[in-house]
PDB file of C-alpha atoms in Angstrom:
ATOM      1  CA  MET R 230       4.942  -2.080 -17.364  1.00  0.00           C
ATOM      2  CA  SER R 231       8.589  -2.600 -18.073  1.00  0.00           C
ATOM      3  CA  SER R 232       8.449  -6.386 -16.829  1.00  0.00           C
ATOM      4  CA  GLY R 233       5.647  -7.033 -19.042  1.00  0.00           C
ATOM      5  CA  VAL R 234       2.903  -7.353 -16.163  1.00  0.00           C
ATOM      6  CA  GLN R 235      -0.116  -5.694 -16.895  1.00  0.00           C
ATOM      7  CA  ILE R 236      -2.727  -3.731 -14.652  1.00  0.00           C
ATOM      8  CA  SER R 237      -5.833  -5.184 -14.452  1.00  0.00           C
ATOM      9  CA  GLN R 238      -8.902  -2.657 -15.262  1.00  0.00           C
ATOM     10  CA  SER R 239     -10.289  -3.626 -11.769  1.00  0.00           C
ATOM     11  CA  CYS R 240      -7.351  -2.535  -9.929  1.00  0.00           C
ATOM     12  CA  ILE R 241      -7.882   0.879 -11.160  1.00  0.00           C
ATOM     13  CA  ASP R 242     -11.680   0.687 -10.984  1.00  0.00           C
ATOM     14  CA  GLU R 243     -11.001  -0.306  -7.399  1.00  0.00           C
ATOM     15  CA  PHE R 244      -8.525   2.242  -6.467  1.00  0.00           C
ATOM     16  CA  PHE R 245     -10.756   5.324  -7.663  1.00  0.00           C
ATOM     17  CA  ALA R 246     -13.854   3.795  -5.776  1.00  0.00           C
ATOM     18  CA  MET R 247     -11.543   3.477  -2.551  1.00  0.00           C
ATOM     19  CA  LYS R 248     -10.390   7.152  -3.269  1.00  0.00           C
ATOM     20  CA  LYS R 249     -13.356   9.095  -4.544  1.00  0.00           C
ATOM     21  CA  SER R 250     -16.072   7.549  -2.324  1.00  0.00           C
ATOM     22  CA  LYS R 251     -13.999   6.186   0.457  1.00  0.00           C
ATOM     23  CA  LYS R 252     -15.178   2.478  -0.358  1.00  0.00           C
ATOM     24  CA  TYR R 253     -12.689   0.798   1.159  1.00  0.00           C
ATOM     25  CA  ARG R 254      -9.991   1.096   4.035  1.00  0.00           C
ATOM     26  CA  TYR R 255      -7.329  -0.825   1.859  1.00  0.00           C
ATOM     27  CA  LEU R 256      -6.740  -2.711  -1.135  1.00  0.00           C
ATOM     28  CA  VAL R 257      -4.077  -5.707  -1.625  1.00  0.00           C
ATOM     29  CA  PHE R 258      -2.955  -6.574  -4.848  1.00  0.00           C
ATOM     30  CA  HIS R 259      -0.567  -9.424  -6.358  1.00  0.00           C
ATOM     31  CA  ILE R 260       0.591 -10.316  -9.765  1.00  0.00           C
ATOM     32  CA  ASP R 261      -1.436 -13.153 -10.948  1.00  0.00           C
ATOM     33  CA  GLY R 262       0.793 -15.853 -13.235  1.00  0.00           C
ATOM     34  CA  GLU R 263       3.494 -13.378 -13.635  1.00  0.00           C
ATOM     35  CA  LYS R 264       1.390 -11.509 -16.083  1.00  0.00           C
ATOM     36  CA  VAL R 265      -1.326  -9.197 -14.525  1.00  0.00           C
ATOM     37  CA  VAL R 266      -1.908  -7.323 -11.182  1.00  0.00           C
ATOM     38  CA  GLU R 267      -4.977  -8.086  -9.533  1.00  0.00           C
ATOM     39  CA  VAL R 268      -6.865  -7.366  -6.519  1.00  0.00           C
ATOM     40  CA  GLU R 269      -6.682  -9.859  -4.011  1.00  0.00           C
ATOM     41  CA  HIS R 270      -8.177  -8.516  -0.828  1.00  0.00           C
ATOM     42  CA  LYS R 271     -10.338  -5.389  -0.161  1.00  0.00           C
ATOM     43  CA  GLY R 272     -10.732  -4.043   3.279  1.00  0.00           C
ATOM     44  CA  GLU R 273     -14.079  -2.393   4.620  1.00  0.00           C
ATOM     45  CA  ARG R 274     -13.808   1.549   5.882  1.00  0.00           C
ATOM     46  CA  THR R 275     -14.041  -0.356   9.441  1.00  0.00           C
ATOM     47  CA  ALA R 276     -11.115  -2.514   8.663  1.00  0.00           C
ATOM     48  CA  LYS R 277      -7.826  -2.133  11.080  1.00  0.00           C
ATOM     49  CA  TYR R 278      -4.300  -1.478  10.062  1.00  0.00           C
ATOM     50  CA  ASP R 279      -3.205  -4.900  11.763  1.00  0.00           C
ATOM     51  CA  GLU R 280      -5.549  -6.725   8.989  1.00  0.00           C
ATOM     52  CA  PHE R 281      -4.015  -5.089   6.048  1.00  0.00           C
ATOM     53  CA  VAL R 282      -0.546  -5.945   7.542  1.00  0.00           C
ATOM     54  CA  LYS R 283      -1.618  -9.603   7.945  1.00  0.00           C
ATOM     55  CA  LEU R 284      -2.643  -9.870   4.251  1.00  0.00           C
ATOM     56  CA  MET R 285       0.252  -8.174   2.984  1.00  0.00           C
ATOM     57  CA  THR R 286       2.793 -10.240   4.938  1.00  0.00           C
ATOM     58  CA  SER R 287       3.365 -14.143   5.409  1.00  0.00           C
ATOM     59  CA  GLU R 288       4.759 -15.805   8.485  1.00  0.00           C
ATOM     60  CA  ASN R 289       7.636 -17.006   6.181  1.00  0.00           C
ATOM     61  CA  ASP R 290       8.333 -13.601   4.873  1.00  0.00           C
ATOM     62  CA  ASP R 291       8.139 -15.248   1.299  1.00  0.00           C
ATOM     63  CA  ILE R 292       5.304 -13.223  -0.426  1.00  0.00           C
ATOM     64  CA  CYS R 293       5.418 -10.140  -2.402  1.00  0.00           C
ATOM     65  CA  ARG R 294       2.385  -7.858  -2.543  1.00  0.00           C
ATOM     66  CA  TYR R 295       1.426  -4.381  -3.523  1.00  0.00           C
ATOM     67  CA  GLY R 296      -0.972  -2.530  -1.116  1.00  0.00           C
ATOM     68  CA  VAL R 297      -2.786   0.824  -0.717  1.00  0.00           C
ATOM     69  CA  TYR R 298      -3.891   2.086   2.800  1.00  0.00           C
ATOM     70  CA  ASP R 299      -6.025   4.913   3.738  1.00  0.00           C
ATOM     71  CA  TYR R 300      -4.726   5.998   6.919  1.00  0.00           C
ATOM     72  CA  GLU R 301      -6.430   7.906   9.633  1.00  0.00           C
ATOM     73  CA  TYR R 302      -4.157   9.963  12.292  1.00  0.00           C
ATOM     74  CA  SER R 303      -4.147  12.885  14.508  1.00  0.00           C
ATOM     75  CA  TYR R 304      -2.131  16.253  13.623  1.00  0.00           C
ATOM     76  CA  CYS R 305      -1.381  19.203  15.776  1.00  0.00           C
ATOM     77  CA  VAL R 306       0.342  22.130  14.583  1.00  0.00           C
ATOM     78  CA  GLN R 307       1.664  24.258  17.139  1.00  0.00           C
ATOM     79  CA  GLY R 308      -0.842  26.894  18.287  1.00  0.00           C
ATOM     80  CA  ALA R 309      -3.731  25.180  16.487  1.00  0.00           C
ATOM     81  CA  PRO R 310      -6.246  22.735  17.867  1.00  0.00           C
ATOM     82  CA  GLU R 311      -5.532  18.632  16.913  1.00  0.00           C
ATOM     83  CA  THR R 312      -7.038  17.608  13.302  1.00  0.00           C
ATOM     84  CA  LYS R 313      -7.722  14.493  12.346  1.00  0.00           C
ATOM     85  CA  LYS R 314      -6.406  13.503   8.389  1.00  0.00           C
ATOM     86  CA  GLU R 315      -6.546  10.656   6.148  1.00  0.00           C
ATOM     87  CA  LYS R 316      -3.938  10.063   3.621  1.00  0.00           C
ATOM     88  CA  MET R 317      -3.391   7.101   1.398  1.00  0.00           C
ATOM     89  CA  PHE R 318      -0.114   5.396   1.071  1.00  0.00           C
ATOM     90  CA  LEU R 319       1.280   2.803  -1.206  1.00  0.00           C
ATOM     91  CA  VAL R 320       3.157  -0.259   0.076  1.00  0.00           C
ATOM     92  CA  SER R 321       5.584  -2.576  -2.041  1.00  0.00           C
ATOM     93  CA  TYR R 322       6.415  -5.542   0.014  1.00  0.00           C
ATOM     94  CA  CYS R 323       8.717  -8.335  -0.947  1.00  0.00           C
ATOM     95  CA  GLY R 324       9.653 -10.612   1.994  1.00  0.00           C
ATOM     96  CA  GLU R 325      13.196 -11.560   2.863  1.00  0.00           C
ATOM     97  CA  ASN R 326      12.479 -15.081   2.069  1.00  0.00           C
ATOM     98  CA  SER R 327      10.492 -14.589  -1.094  1.00  0.00           C
ATOM     99  CA  PRO R 328      11.926 -16.227  -4.479  1.00  0.00           C
ATOM    100  CA  ILE R 329      14.373 -13.897  -6.243  1.00  0.00           C
ATOM    101  CA  ARG R 330      12.341 -14.214  -9.257  1.00  0.00           C
ATOM    102  CA  LEU R 331       9.349 -12.963  -7.550  1.00  0.00           C
ATOM    103  CA  LYS R 332      11.523 -10.272  -6.061  1.00  0.00           C
ATOM    104  CA  MET R 333      12.528  -9.036  -9.505  1.00  0.00           C
ATOM    105  CA  LEU R 334       9.167  -9.115 -11.073  1.00  0.00           C
ATOM    106  CA  TYR R 335       7.433  -7.090  -8.362  1.00  0.00           C
ATOM    107  CA  SER R 336      10.295  -4.528  -8.158  1.00  0.00           C
ATOM    108  CA  SER R 337      10.530  -3.987 -12.021  1.00  0.00           C
ATOM    109  CA  SER R 338       6.556  -3.626 -12.181  1.00  0.00           C
ATOM    110  CA  TYR R 339       6.683  -1.087  -9.388  1.00  0.00           C
ATOM    111  CA  ASP R 340       7.190   2.119 -11.145  1.00  0.00           C
ATOM    112  CA  ALA R 341       4.383   1.490 -13.564  1.00  0.00           C
ATOM    113  CA  PHE R 342       1.989   0.282 -11.067  1.00  0.00           C
ATOM    114  CA  LYS R 343       2.911   3.312  -8.781  1.00  0.00           C
ATOM    115  CA  SER R 344       2.126   5.641 -11.798  1.00  0.00           C
ATOM    116  CA  LYS R 345      -1.455   4.309 -11.878  1.00  0.00           C
ATOM    117  CA  MET R 346      -2.034   5.250  -8.228  1.00  0.00           C
ATOM    118  CA  ASP R 347      -2.685   8.542  -8.989  1.00  0.00           C
ATOM    119  CA  GLY R 348      -3.013  10.546  -6.032  1.00  0.00           C
ATOM    120  CA  VAL R 349      -1.102   8.669  -3.455  1.00  0.00           C
ATOM    121  CA  GLY R 350       2.001  10.827  -1.913  1.00  0.00           C
ATOM    122  CA  THR R 351       3.511   8.484   0.118  1.00  0.00           C
ATOM    123  CA  TYR R 352       5.396   5.522  -0.660  1.00  0.00           C
ATOM    124  CA  ILE R 353       6.861   2.536   1.371  1.00  0.00           C
ATOM    125  CA  GLN R 354       8.837  -0.376   0.506  1.00  0.00           C
ATOM    126  CA  THR R 355       9.592  -3.149   3.144  1.00  0.00           C
ATOM    127  CA  THR R 356      10.656  -6.556   3.252  1.00  0.00           C
ATOM    128  CA  THR R 357       9.393  -7.463   6.665  1.00  0.00           C
ATOM    129  CA  ALA R 358       6.499  -7.572   8.691  1.00  0.00           C
ATOM    130  CA  ASP R 359       7.693  -5.722  11.458  1.00  0.00           C
ATOM    131  CA  GLU R 360       8.517  -2.796   9.246  1.00  0.00           C
ATOM    132  CA  LEU R 361       5.112  -2.540   8.129  1.00  0.00           C
ATOM    133  CA  ALA R 362       3.363  -3.091  11.287  1.00  0.00           C
ATOM    134  CA  ASP R 363       5.452  -0.097  12.701  1.00  0.00           C
ATOM    135  CA  GLN R 364       2.326   2.372  12.899  1.00  0.00           C
ATOM    136  CA  LYS R 365       4.682   5.264  14.592  1.00  0.00           C
ATOM    137  CA  GLU R 366       7.126   4.983  11.281  1.00  0.00           C
ATOM    138  CA  VAL R 367       4.132   4.767   9.125  1.00  0.00           C
ATOM    139  CA  GLU R 368       2.545   7.882  10.664  1.00  0.00           C
ATOM    140  CA  TYR R 369       6.070   9.828  10.576  1.00  0.00           C
ATOM    141  CA  LYS R 370       6.519   9.271   7.007  1.00  0.00           C
ATOM    142  CA  LEU R 371       2.879  10.681   6.616  1.00  0.00           C
ATOM    143  CA  LYS R 372       3.503  13.392   8.485  1.00  0.00           C
ATOM    144  CA  LYS R 373       6.970  14.261   7.092  1.00  0.00           C
ATOM    145  CA  ASN R 374       5.570  16.339   4.066  1.00  0.00           C
ATOM    146  CA  GLU R 375       2.960  18.140   6.238  1.00  0.00           C
ATOM    147  CA  ARG R 376       3.178  22.075   6.000  1.00  0.00           C
ATOM    148  CA  ILE R 377       3.908  23.531   9.823  1.00  0.00           C
TER     149      ILE R 377
END
């Protein structure tokens, strides 16, 4: 990674377990000791989006995290029945009150981290819990690339 931060093998392994076998609903990652990205939280398939948002953010908006979420939504093309879809998206969250050094560390490590999350097609960068909690906006971003 350009910041010198490494990605632990467990991050990659857990991500592929989530992607291939649908083992988790979400994963939350943090940079441990400014040296390595580690898995901090894993959400079972029954976990709700609100739980993910709560783990990604803080009341004081003073933390940074990466997260991957396997989002389920309904999609309807004109003239066709409604279908259920699942798409994974990657979030980079740096709270507005996070220390500048922490924001710089996460932003300089993001592209390299993103490259390890093979198969994720939607990326969200946010600085507030409200932005991340807005499920309509998340669905809009996920549906933006749908074929019509």
